[in-house]
Short mmCIF file of C-alpha atoms in Angstrom, two decimals:
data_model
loop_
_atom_site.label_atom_id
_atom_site.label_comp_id
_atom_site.label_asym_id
_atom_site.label_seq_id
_atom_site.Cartn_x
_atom_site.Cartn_y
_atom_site.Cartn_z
CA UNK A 185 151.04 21.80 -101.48
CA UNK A 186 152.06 18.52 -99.08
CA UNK A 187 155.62 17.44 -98.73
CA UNK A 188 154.54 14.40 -100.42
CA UNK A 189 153.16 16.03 -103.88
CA UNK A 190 155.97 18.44 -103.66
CA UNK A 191 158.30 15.49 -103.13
CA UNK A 192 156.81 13.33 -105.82
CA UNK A 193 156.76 16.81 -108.21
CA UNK A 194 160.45 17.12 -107.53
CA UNK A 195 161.45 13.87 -108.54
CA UNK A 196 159.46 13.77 -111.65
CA UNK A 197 161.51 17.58 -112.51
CA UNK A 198 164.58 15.64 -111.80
CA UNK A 199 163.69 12.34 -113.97
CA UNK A 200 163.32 14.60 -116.65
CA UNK A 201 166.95 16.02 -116.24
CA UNK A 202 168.95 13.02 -115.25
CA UNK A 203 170.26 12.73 -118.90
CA UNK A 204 173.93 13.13 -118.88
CA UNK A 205 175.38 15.90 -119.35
CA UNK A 206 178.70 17.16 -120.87
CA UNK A 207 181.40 18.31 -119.25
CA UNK A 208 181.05 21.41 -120.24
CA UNK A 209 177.61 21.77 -119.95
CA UNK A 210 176.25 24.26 -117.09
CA UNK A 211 173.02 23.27 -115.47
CA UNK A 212 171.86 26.42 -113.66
CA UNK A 213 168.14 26.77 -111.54
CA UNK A 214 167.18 30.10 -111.09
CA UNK A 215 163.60 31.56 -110.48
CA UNK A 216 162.00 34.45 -111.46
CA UNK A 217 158.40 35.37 -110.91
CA UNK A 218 158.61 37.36 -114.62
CA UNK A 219 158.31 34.97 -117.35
CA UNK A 220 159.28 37.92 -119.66
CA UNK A 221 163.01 37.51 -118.62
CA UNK A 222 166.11 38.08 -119.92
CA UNK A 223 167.42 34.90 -119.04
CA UNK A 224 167.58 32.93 -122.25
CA UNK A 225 169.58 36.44 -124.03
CA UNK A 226 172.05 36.52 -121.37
CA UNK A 227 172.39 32.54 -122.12
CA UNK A 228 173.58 33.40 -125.53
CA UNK A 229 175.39 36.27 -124.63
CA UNK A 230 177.81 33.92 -122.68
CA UNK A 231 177.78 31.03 -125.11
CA UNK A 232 178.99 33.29 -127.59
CA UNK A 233 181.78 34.55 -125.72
CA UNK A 234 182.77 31.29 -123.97
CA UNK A 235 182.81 28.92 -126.38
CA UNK A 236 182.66 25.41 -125.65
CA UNK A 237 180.86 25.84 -122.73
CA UNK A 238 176.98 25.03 -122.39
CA UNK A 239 174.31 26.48 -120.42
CA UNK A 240 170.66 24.94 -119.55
CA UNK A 241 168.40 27.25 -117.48
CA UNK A 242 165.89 26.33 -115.92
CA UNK A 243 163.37 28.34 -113.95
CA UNK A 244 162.24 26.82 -111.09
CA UNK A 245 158.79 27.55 -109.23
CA UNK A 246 159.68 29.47 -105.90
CA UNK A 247 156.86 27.93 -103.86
CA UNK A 248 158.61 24.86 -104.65
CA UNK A 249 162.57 25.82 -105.18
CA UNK A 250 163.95 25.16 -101.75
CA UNK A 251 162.22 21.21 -101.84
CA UNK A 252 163.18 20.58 -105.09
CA UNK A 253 166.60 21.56 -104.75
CA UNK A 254 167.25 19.73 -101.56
CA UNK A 255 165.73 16.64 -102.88
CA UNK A 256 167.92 16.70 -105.89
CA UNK A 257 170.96 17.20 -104.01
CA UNK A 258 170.08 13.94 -102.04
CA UNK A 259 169.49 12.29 -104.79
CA UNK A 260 172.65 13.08 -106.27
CA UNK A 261 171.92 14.89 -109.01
CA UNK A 262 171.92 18.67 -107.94
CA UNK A 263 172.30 21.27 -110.82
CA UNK A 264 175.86 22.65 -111.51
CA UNK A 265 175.05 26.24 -110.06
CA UNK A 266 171.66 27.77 -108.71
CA UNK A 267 169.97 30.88 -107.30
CA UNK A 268 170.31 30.76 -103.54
CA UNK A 269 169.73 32.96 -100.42
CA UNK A 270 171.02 33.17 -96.58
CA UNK A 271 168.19 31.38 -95.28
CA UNK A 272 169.36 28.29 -96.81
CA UNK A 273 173.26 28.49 -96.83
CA UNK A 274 174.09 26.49 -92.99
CA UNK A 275 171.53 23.84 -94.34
CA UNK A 276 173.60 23.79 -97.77
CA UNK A 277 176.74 23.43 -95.81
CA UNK A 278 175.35 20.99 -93.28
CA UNK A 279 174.95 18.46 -96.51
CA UNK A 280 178.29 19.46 -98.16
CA UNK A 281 176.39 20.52 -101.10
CA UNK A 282 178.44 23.87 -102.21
CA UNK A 283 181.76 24.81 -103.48
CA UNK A 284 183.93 26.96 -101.54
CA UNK A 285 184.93 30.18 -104.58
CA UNK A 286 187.05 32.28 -102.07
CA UNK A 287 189.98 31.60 -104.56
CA UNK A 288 187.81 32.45 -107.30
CA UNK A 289 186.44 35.76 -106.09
CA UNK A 290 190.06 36.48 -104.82
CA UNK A 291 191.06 36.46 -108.51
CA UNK A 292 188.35 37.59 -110.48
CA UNK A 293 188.54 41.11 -112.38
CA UNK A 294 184.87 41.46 -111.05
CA UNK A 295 185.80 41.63 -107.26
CA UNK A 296 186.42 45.39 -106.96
CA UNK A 297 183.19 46.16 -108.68
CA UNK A 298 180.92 44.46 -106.28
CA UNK A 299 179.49 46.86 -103.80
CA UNK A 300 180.96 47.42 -100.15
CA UNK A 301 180.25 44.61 -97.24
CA UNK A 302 178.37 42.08 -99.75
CA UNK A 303 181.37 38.99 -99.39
CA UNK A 304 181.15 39.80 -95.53
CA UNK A 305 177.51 39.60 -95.52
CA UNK A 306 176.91 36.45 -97.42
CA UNK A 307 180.43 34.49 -96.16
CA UNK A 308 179.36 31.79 -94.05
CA UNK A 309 180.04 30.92 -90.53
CA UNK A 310 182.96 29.05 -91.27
CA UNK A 311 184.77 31.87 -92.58
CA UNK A 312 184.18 30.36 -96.37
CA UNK A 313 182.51 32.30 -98.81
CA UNK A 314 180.23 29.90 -100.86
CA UNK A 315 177.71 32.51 -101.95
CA UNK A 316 178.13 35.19 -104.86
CA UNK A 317 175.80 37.67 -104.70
CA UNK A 318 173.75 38.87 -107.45
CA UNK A 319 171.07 40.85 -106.35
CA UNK A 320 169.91 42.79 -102.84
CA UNK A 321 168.05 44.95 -100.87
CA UNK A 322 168.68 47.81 -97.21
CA UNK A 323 166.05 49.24 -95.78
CA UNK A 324 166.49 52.38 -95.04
CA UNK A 325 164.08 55.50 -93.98
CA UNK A 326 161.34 56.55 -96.54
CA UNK A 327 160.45 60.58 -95.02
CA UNK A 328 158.24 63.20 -96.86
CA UNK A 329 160.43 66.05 -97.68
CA UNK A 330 157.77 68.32 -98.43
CA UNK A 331 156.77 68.16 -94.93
CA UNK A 332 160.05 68.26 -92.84
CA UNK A 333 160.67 71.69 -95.14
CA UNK A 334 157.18 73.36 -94.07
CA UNK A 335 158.28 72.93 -90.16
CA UNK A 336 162.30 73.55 -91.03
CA UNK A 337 163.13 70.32 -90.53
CA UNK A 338 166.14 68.37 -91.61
CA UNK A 339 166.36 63.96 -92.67
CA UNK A 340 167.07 63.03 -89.30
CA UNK A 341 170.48 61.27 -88.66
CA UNK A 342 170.30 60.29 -84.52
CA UNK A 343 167.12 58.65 -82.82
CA UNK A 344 167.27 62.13 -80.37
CA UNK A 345 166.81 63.94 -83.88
CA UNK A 346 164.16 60.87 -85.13
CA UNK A 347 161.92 61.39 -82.11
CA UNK A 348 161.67 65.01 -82.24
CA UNK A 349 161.20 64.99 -85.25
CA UNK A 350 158.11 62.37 -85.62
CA UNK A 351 156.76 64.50 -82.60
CA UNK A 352 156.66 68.03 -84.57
CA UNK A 353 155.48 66.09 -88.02
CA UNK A 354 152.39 64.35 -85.99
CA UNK A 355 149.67 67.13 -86.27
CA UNK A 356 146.31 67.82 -86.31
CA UNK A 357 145.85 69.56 -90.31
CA UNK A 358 141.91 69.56 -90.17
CA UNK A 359 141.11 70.74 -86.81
CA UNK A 360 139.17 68.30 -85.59
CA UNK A 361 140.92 67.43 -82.31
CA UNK A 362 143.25 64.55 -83.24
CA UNK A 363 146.40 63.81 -85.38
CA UNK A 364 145.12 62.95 -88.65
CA UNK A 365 149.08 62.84 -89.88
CA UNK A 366 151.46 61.19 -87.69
CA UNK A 367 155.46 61.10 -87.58
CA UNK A 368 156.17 57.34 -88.07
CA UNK A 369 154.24 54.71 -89.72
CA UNK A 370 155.59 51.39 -87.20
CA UNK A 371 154.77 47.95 -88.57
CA UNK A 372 153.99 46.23 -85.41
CA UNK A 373 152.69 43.19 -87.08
CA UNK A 374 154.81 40.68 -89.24
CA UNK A 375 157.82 41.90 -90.85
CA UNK A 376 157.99 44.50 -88.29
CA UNK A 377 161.19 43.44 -86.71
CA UNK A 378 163.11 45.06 -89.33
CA UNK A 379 161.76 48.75 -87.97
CA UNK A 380 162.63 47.64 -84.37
CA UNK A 381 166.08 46.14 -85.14
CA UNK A 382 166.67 49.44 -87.03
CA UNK A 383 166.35 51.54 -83.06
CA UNK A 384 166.74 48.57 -81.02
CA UNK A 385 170.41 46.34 -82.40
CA UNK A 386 171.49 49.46 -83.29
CA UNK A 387 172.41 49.92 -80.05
CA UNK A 388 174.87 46.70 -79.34
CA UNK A 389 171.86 44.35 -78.55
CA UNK A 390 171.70 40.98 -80.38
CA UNK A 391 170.72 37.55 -79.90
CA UNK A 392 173.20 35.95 -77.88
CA UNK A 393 172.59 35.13 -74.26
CA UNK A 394 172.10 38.08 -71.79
CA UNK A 395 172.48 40.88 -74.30
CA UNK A 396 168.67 41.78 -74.99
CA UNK A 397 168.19 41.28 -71.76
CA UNK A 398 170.73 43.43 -70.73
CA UNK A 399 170.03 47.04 -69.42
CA UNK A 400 170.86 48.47 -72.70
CA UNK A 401 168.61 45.86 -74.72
CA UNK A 402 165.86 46.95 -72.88
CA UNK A 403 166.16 50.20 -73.25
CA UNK A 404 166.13 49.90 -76.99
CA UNK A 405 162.84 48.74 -76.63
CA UNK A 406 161.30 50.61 -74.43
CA UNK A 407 162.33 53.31 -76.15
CA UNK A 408 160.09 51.98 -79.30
CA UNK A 409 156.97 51.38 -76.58
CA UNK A 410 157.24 55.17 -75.53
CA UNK A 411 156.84 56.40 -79.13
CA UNK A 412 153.96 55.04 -79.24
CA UNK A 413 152.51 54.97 -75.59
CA UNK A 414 153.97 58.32 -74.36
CA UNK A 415 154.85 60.68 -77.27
CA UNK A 416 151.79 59.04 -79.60
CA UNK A 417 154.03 59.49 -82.87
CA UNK A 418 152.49 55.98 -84.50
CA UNK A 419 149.23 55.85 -85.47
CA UNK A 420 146.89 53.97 -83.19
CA UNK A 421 146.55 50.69 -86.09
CA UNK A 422 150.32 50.60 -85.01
CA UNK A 423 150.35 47.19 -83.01
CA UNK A 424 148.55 45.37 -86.11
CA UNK A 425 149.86 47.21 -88.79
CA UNK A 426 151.90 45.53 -91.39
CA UNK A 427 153.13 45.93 -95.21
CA UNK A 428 150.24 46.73 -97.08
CA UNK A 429 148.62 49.28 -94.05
CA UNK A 430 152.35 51.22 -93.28
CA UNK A 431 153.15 51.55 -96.95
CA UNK A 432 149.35 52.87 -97.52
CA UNK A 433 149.20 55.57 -95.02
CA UNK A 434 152.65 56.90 -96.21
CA UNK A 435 151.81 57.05 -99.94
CA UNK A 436 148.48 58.66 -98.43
CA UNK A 437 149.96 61.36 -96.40
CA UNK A 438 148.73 59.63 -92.94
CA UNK A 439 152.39 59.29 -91.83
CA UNK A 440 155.47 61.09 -92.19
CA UNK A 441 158.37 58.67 -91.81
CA UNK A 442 158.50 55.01 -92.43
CA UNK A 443 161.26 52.12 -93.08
CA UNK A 444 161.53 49.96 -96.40
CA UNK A 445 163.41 48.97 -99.39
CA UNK A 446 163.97 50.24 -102.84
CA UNK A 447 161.26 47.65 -103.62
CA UNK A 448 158.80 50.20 -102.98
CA UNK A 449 160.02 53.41 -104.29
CA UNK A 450 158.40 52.99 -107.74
CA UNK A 451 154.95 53.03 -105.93
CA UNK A 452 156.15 56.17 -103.50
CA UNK A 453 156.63 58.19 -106.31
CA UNK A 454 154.15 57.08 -108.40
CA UNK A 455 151.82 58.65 -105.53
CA UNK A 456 153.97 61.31 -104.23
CA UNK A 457 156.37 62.71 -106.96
CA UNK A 458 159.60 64.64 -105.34
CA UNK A 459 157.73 64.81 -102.11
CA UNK A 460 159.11 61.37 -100.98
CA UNK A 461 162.89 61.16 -100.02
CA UNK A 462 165.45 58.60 -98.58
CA UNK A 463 167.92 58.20 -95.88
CA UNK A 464 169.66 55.92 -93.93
CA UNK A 465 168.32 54.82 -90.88
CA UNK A 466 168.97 56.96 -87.68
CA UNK A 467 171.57 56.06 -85.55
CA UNK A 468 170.48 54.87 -82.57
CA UNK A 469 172.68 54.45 -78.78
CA UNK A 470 176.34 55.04 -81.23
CA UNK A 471 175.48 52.59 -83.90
CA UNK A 472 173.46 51.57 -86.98
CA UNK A 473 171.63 48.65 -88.01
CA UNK A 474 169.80 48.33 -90.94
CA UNK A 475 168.22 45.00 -92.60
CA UNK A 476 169.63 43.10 -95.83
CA UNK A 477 167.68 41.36 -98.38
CA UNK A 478 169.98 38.92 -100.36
CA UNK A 479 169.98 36.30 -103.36
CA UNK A 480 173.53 35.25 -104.44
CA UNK A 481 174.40 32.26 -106.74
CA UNK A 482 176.30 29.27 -105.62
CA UNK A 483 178.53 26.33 -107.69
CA UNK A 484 177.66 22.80 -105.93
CA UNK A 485 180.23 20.69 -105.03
CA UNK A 486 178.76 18.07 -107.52
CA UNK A 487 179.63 19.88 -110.51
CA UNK A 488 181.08 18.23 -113.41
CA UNK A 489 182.99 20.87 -114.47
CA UNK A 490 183.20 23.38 -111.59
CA UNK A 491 185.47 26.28 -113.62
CA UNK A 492 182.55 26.49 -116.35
CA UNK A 493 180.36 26.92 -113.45
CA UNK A 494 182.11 29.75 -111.69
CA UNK A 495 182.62 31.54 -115.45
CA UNK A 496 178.53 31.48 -115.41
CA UNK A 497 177.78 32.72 -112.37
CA UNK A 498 180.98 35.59 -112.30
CA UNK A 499 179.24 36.31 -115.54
CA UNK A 500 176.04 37.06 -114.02
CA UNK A 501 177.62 39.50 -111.38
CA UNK A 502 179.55 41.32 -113.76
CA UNK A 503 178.74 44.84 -115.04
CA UNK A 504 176.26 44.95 -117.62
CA UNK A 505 174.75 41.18 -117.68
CA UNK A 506 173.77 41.86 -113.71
CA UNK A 507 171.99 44.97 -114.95
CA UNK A 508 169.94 43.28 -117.46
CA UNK A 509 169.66 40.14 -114.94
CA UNK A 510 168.19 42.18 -111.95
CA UNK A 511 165.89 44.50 -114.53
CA UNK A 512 163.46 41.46 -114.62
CA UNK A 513 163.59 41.18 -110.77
CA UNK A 514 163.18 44.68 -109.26
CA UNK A 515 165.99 44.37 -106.76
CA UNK A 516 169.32 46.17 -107.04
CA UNK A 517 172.79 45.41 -109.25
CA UNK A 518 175.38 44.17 -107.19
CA UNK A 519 178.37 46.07 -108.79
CA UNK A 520 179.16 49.88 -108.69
CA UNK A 521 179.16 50.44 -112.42
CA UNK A 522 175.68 49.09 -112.52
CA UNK A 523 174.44 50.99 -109.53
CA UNK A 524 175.41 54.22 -111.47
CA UNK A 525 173.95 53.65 -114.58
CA UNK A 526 170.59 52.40 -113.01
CA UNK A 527 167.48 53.79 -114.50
CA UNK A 528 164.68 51.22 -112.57
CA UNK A 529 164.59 53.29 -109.47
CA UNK A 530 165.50 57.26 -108.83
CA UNK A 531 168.92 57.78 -108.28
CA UNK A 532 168.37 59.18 -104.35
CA UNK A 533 166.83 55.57 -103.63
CA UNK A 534 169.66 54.16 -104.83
CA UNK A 535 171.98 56.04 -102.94
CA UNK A 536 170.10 55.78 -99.86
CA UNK A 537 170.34 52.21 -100.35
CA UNK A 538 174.38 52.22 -101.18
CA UNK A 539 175.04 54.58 -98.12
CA UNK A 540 172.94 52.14 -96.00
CA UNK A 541 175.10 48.89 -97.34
CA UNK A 542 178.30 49.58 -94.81
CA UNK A 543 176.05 48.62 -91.88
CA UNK A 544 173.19 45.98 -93.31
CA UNK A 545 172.84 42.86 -91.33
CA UNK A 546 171.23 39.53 -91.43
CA UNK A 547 169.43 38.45 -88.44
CA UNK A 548 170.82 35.06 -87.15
CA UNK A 549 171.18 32.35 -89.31
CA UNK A 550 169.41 29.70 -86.98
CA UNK A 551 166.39 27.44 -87.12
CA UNK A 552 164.96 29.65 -84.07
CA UNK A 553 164.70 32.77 -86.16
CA UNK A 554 161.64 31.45 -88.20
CA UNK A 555 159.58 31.82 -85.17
CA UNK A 556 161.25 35.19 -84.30
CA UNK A 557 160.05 36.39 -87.12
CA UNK A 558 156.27 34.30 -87.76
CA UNK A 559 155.32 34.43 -84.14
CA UNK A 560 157.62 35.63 -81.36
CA UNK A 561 158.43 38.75 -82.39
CA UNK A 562 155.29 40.37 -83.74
CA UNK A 563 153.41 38.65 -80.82
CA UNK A 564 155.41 40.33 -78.01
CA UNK A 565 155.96 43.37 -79.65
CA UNK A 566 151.84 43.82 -80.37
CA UNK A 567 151.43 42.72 -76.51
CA UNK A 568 154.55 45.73 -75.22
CA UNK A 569 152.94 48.42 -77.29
CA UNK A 570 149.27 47.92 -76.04
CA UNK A 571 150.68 47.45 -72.27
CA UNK A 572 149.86 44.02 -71.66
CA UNK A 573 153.71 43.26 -71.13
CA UNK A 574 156.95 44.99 -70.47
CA UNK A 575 159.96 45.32 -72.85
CA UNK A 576 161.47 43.61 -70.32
CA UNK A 577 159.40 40.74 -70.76
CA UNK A 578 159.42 40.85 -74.50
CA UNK A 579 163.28 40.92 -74.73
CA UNK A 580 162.90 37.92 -72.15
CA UNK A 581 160.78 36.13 -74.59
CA UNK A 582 163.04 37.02 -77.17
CA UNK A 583 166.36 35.50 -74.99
CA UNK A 584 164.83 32.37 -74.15
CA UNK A 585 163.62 31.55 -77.92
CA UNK A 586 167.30 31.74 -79.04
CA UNK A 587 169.02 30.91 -75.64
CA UNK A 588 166.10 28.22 -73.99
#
């Protein structure tokens, strides 16, 4: 879609919601791919028990959200609250657009109940927290129990244990000459950063200036490089290999180990039964990293009645109504209670998840890190695992995107 017919879309969604509105009338865009959600019940559910207070809904295409929501807020007429995510928040800040709730979170009942690390992870860089979460995602490590039993193996919980143990579990079972199972399924292509992050910033390396470069950065990744190019523990599709091919030769039995989200546990099981397991990530060089996939709501500095706003969205995170919000989206609750009583996913994905939350991170918030991701990364990291470059050079590459 052009920015012009996305623009023009926008403004037409907006004409048709300029009407005022009460005071105490709550205009909230979310979006959810399900049109079978539970939005409009948990509408009514919080009507009924805050009376006076009005909420309108709306659901919001995603391949449109982000325009239309910065076009309404420069046109002045932003919605009270909305969905939101990290991506977004220093461009939200930038245009004074959100409410600082610090206060509010300080004093709602809710607070204790969220899980561990999500304020820290979605405050911004200001030290304000804007966001409230609502719904996430870790990564951690997806490994076939079945076969680390058969060669008396345990979940690995250091890289030293990791390597050795995606050495043993690559084998030849037919006898033909070559691995036909192999010990980690890498995603070298898009979206691969996360499984490099996971053995490379574990390790102290991150963006700033110097530190990928640095003698320990580099060593992160050529320690990913010899996996593959010395101990042969990825399968040779490694350097292309993305979603659909490393989540495929895992549910297959090609591969061993891999790293994703709860997001895919459903499908696991549905191919593997009790034969697929979860664990944190190893750690790696006397640390952890691990990545985190976030959507929080936000109150916008706009609103007419900013207290009705923050009862809506505290609503949303509370026990119970966050359970029934995040059954129509397949991510996690974001409180405790929730987390215990979910049914969606099997309870040792969730805990792999919970036990991973303490060290999730967010890669930088920065206009630069679209191209790490699209481009830079998977680029490099396809040219240092077929030899055409060092991981000196691809951590070089890396620097000079965020540090030119």
């Amino acid at each position: 879609m052009s920015k012009l017919v996305s623009t023009t879309l926008a403004l037409g969604l907006l004409a048709g919601t300029a009407t005022a509105h009460a005071e105490d009338t709550v205009r909230f865009w979310y979006h959810f791919d399900n049109a079978d959600n539970p939005m409009s019940e948990l509408v009514a559910k919080f009507e009924a028990e805050n009376p006076g207070i009005k909420v309108e809904a709306e659901n919001v295409p995603w391949n449109s959200y982000y325009d239309n929501l910065y076009t309404a807020i420069v046109a002045g007429n932003a919605p009270d609250a909305a969905m939101v995510k990290m991506f977004a928040q220093p461009r939200l800040v930038e245009m004074g657009a959100l409410e600082p709730i610090g206060s509010q979170i300080d004093a709602w009942d809710g607070k204790a109940d969220l899980q561990e690390n999500l304020l820290e992870l979605t405050k911004a860089s200001d030290g304000n927290n804007y966001y409230l979460p609502v719904q996430y995602v870790v990564l951690y490590l997806y490994y076939r129990a079945d076969m680390l039993q058969e060669l008396g193996l345990e979940p690995p919980k250091t890289c030293d244990e990791f390597r050795t143990a995606a050495i043993k579990l690559t084998r030849d079972t037919n006898g033909d000459g070559q691995p036909d199972v192999y010990g980690f399924g890498f995603r070298g292509g898009k979206g691969g950063h996360d499984h490099w992050g996971s053995f490379v910033l574990s390790r102290g390396a991150n963006f700033e200036a110097g530190s990928l470069t640095s003698e320990a950065g580099v060593a992160g990744t050529q320690w990913v490089v010899d996996l593959f190019q010395k101990d042969k523990v990825f399968p040779p599709s490694a350097p292309n290999d993305g979603f659909k091919e490393v989540t495929g030769a895992f549910k297959a039995g090609k591969t061993a180990m891999t790293i994703h989200h709860i997001g895919s546990s459903n499908g696991m099981v549905e191919a593997l039964g009790d034969k697929v397991s979860a664990t944190p990530v190893p750690e790696c060089g006397g640390g952890y990293w691990t990545a985190f996939g976030d959507e929080s709501t936000a109150v916008f500095s706009t609103a007419e009645n900013k207290d009705a706003a923050w009862k809506w969205i505290s609503f949303l995170s509370s026990a119970g109504n966050n359970m029934e919000f995040n059954k129509a989206t397949g991510q996690l609750p974001v409180t405790k209670t929730d987390s215990a009583n979910w049914t969606l996913h099997e309870k040792r994905f969730v805990d792999a998840t919970v036990q991973s939350l303490p060290f999730a991170r967010l890669l930088p918030n920065k206009p630069e890190t679209s191209d790490f991701v699209n481009t830079v990364w998977p680029v490099n990291m396809q040219r240092a695992l077929t030899g055409e470059i060092s991981a000196e050079q691809m951590n070089a590459e890396i620097n000079k995107l965020y540090n030119p």
